XYZ file of C-alpha atoms in Angstrom:
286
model
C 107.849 -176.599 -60.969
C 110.015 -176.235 -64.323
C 112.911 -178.405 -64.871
C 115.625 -176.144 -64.556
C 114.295 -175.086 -61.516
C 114.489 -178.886 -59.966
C 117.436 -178.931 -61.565
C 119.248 -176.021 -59.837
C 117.717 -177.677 -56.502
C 119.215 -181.023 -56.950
C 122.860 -179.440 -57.853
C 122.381 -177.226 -55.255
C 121.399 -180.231 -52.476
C 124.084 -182.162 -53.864
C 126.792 -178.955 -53.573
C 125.764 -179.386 -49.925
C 125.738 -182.968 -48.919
C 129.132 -183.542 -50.170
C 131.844 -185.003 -47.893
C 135.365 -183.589 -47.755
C 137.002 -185.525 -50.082
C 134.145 -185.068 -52.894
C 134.156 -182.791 -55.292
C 131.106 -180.486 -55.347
C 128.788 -181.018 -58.224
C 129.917 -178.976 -61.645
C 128.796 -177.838 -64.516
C 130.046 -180.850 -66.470
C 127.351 -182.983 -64.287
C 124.599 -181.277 -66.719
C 122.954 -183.865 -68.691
C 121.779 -181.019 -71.294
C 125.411 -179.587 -71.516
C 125.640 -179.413 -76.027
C 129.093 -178.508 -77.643
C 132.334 -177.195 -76.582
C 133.117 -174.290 -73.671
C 131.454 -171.388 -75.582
C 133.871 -168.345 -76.355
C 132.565 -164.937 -77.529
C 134.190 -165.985 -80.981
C 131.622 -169.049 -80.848
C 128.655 -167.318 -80.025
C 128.846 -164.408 -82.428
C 129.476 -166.751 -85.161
C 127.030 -167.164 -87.829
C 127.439 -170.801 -87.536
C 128.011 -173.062 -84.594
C 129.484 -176.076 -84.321
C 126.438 -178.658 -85.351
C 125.970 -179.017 -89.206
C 122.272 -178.303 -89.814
C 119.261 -180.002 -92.026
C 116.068 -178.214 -92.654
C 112.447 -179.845 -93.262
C 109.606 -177.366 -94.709
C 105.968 -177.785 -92.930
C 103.462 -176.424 -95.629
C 100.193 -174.231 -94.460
C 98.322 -177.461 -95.347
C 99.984 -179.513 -93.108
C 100.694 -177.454 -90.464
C 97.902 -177.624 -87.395
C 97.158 -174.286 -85.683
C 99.938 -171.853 -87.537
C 100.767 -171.261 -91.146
C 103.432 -173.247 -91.549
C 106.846 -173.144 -91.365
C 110.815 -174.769 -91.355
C 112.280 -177.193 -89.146
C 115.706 -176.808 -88.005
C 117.737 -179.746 -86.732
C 121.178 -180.747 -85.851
C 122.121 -183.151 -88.309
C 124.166 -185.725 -86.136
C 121.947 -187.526 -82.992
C 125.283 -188.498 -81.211
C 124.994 -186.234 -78.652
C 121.361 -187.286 -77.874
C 118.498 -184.746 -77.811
C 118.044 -180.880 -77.954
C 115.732 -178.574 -76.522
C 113.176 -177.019 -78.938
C 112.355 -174.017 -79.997
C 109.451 -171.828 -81.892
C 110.263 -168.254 -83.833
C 107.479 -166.106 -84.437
C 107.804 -162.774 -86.887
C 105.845 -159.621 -86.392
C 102.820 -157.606 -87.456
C 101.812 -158.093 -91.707
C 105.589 -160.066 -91.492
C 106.170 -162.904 -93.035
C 108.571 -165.916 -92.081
C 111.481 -165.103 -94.419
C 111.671 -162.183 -91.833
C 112.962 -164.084 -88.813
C 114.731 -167.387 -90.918
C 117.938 -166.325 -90.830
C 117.567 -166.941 -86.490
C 116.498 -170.456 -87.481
C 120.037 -172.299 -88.729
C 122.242 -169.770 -86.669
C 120.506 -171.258 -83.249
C 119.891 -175.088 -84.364
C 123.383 -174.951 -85.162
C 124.522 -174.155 -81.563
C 122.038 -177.397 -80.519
C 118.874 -176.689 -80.433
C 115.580 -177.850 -82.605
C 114.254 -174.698 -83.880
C 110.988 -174.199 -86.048
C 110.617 -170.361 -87.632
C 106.793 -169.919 -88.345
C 104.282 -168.105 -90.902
C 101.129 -167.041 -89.042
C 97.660 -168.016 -89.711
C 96.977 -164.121 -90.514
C 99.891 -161.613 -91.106
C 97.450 -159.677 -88.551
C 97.232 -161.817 -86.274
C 97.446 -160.188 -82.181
C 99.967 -161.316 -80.195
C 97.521 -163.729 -78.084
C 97.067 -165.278 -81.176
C 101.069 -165.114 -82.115
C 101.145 -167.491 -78.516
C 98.921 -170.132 -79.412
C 100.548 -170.102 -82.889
C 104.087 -170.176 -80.907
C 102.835 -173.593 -78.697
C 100.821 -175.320 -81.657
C 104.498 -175.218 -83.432
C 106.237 -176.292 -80.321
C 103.778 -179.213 -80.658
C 103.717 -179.971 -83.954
C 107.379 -180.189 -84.166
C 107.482 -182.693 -80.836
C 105.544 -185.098 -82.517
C 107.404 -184.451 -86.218
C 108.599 -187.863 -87.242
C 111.749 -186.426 -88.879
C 112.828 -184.986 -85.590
C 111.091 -186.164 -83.176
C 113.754 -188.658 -81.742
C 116.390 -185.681 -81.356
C 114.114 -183.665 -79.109
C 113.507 -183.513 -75.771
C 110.228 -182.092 -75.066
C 110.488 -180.838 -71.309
C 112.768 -178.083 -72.994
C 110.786 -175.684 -74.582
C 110.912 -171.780 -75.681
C 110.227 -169.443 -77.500
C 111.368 -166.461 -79.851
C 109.447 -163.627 -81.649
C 109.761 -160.187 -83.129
C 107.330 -157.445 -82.450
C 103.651 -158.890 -81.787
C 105.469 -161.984 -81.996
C 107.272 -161.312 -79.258
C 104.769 -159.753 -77.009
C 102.930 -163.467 -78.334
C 106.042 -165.354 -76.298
C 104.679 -163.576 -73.136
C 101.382 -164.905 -74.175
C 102.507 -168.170 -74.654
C 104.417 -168.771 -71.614
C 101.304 -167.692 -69.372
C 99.426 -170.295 -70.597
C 102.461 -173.052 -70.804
C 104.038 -172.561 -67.420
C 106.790 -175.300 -68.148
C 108.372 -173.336 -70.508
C 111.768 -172.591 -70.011
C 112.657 -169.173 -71.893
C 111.197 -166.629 -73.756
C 112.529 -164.114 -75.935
C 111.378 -161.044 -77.254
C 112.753 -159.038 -80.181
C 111.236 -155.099 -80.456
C 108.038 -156.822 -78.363
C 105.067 -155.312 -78.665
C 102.105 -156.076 -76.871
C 98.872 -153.608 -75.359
C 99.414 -155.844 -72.257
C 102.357 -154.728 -70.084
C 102.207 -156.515 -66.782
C 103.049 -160.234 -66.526
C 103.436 -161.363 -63.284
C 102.152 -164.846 -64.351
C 105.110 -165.316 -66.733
C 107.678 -168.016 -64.848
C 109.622 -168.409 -68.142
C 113.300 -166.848 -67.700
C 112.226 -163.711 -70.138
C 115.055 -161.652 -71.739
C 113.537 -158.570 -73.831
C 115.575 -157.051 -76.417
C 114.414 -153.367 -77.244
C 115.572 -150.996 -80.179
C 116.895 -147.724 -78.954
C 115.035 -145.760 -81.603
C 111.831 -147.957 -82.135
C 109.082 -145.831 -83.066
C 106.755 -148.849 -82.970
C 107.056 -150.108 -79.982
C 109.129 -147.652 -77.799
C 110.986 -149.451 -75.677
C 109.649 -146.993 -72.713
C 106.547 -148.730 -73.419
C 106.839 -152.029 -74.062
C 110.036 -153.923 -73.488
C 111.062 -152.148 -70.318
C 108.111 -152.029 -68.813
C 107.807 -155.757 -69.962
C 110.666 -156.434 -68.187
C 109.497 -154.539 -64.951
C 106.568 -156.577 -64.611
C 108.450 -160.126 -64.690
C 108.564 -159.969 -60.925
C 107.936 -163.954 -60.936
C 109.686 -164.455 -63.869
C 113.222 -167.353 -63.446
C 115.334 -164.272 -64.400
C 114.742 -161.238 -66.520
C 117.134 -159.271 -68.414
C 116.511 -156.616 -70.594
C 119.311 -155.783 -73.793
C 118.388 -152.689 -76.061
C 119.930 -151.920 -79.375
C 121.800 -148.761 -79.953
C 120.721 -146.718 -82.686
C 118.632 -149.561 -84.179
C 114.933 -149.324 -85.064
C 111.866 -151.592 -84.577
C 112.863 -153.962 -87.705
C 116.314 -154.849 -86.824
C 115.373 -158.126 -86.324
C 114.759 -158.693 -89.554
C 117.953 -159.282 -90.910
C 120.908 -160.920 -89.258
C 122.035 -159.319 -86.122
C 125.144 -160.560 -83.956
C 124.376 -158.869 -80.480
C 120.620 -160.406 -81.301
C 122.073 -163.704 -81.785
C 124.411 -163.821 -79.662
C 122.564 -162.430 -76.295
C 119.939 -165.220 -77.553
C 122.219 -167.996 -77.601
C 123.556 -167.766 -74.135
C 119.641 -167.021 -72.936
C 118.539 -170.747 -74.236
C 121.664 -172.362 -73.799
C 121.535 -171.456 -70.309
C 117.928 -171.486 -69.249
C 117.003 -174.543 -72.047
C 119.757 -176.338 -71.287
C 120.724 -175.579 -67.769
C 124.595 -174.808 -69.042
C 126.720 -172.727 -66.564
C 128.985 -171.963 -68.831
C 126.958 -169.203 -71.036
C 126.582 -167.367 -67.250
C 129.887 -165.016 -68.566
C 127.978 -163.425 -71.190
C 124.631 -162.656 -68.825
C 125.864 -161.798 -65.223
C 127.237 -159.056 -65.066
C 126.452 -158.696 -68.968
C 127.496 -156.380 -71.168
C 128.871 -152.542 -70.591
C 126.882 -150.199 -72.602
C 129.423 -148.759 -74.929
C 129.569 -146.556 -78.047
C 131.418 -149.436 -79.763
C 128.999 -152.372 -78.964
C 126.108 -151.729 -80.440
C 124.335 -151.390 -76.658
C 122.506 -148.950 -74.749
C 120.957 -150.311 -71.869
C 121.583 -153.882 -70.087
C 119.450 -154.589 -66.913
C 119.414 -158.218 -65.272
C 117.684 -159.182 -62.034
């Protein structure tokens, strides 16, 4: 069973058991809880509140993806961080998704942004990549000490992010996934126990969202939670440069399904109105 699901269970049991003059267990009880209450202000900034170093993996040194940068939190005095792998899309190249890299480690997270062995590479491919990264980074000796390795996800754009599907079917234990335009030629993943948000493009003539994200999305029936954001007006690549509503529907997914924090629940239940003045279209959660 994945830890934030124990997790939940043991908050809940302990909600329960409580006499009447103890206070039920809070969200302040989270051992995973990183950084101050988060605002919308917070969130949508381009920086967090963790100052941020960076370590470069070369395609020599890297084992089973093409190399790639390290974020970390800079200061260990809040102990460790969950971890995190960012895979770009189809002929794409790193540099593509980098600018997701500093903007999440800065909120408190370990985050590595990835080349691929191929720039053709198929998403089932873009998965392994994804988990030989996660791995990699675990055992990095620059940042090894700041992780904690039972909280893991993953991020990617286009077959990149149909990959994080692929990756979390074969690592059940991961916590999130997160897919940006996904593409992928499967579209039913019932196996996936990863909470999975998928963030479609309104007018993505790639990978319609009518077939691929949503009916990604549908098919999570087993999945910790689903959600499913699109982008209004935007097309397939608008993951490819820096993107607020991306970042900032992101940062509440892993903050609350990496590290089990209550707090970022106000920006994904109910979620966000579709409006002609926030950049969204369509907003589904389970």
């Amino acid at each position: 069973m994945k830890l934030s699901r124990l997790i939940a269970m043991a908050f809940a049991g302990a909600a329960l058991t409580v006499g009447a003059a103890t206070q039920p267990v809070v969200a302040a009880d989270n051992p995973y809880e990183r950084g101050p209450a988060p605002t919308n202000s917070s969130i949508e900034a381009t920086r967090g509140p963790y100052a941020v170093s960076s370590k470069t993996i070369s395609s020599f040194s890297a084992r089973g993806f093409g190399g790639g940068t390290i974020y970390y939190p800079t200061s260990t005095a809040d102990g460790t961080f969950g971890v995190i792998a960012v895979s770009p899309g189809y002929t794409a190249a790193q540099s593509t998704i980098s600018w997701l890299g500093p903007r999440i480690a800065s909120q408190g997270f370990v985050v590595i942004t990835i080349d691929t062995n191929s720039r053709f590479d198929q998403p089932g491919s873009r998965g392994t990549q994804l988990l030989a990264a996660l791995d990699q980074t675990i055992a990095d000796t620059t940042v090894r000490s700041r992780i904690d390795a039972s909280r893991q996800a993953v991020i990617g754009h286009s077959m990149g992010g149909g990959g994080t599907l692929e990756a979390a079917k074969t690592r059940r234990s991961l916590e999130a996934t997160i897919g940006l335009t996904p593409w992928n030629l499967d579209k039913s993943w019932p196996e996936v126990e990863a909470a999975s948000l998928e963030i479609g493009a309104q007018n993505d003539t790639v990978a319609p969202p009518g077939s691929h994200a949503i009916p990604f999305y549908n098919s999570l029936t087993n999945a910790e939670r689903r959600s499913y954001l699109e982008l209004r007006g935007a097309s397939h690549f608008a993951p490819n440069t820096s993107n607020t509503t991306i970042a900032k529907y992101s940062i509440a997914w892993l903050k609350r399904y990496v590290d089990n924090d209550t707090r970022y629940e106000q920006f994904i239940s109910p979620g966000p109105s579709p409006s002609l003045t926030n950049g969204i279209s369509d907003y589904r959660i389970n």
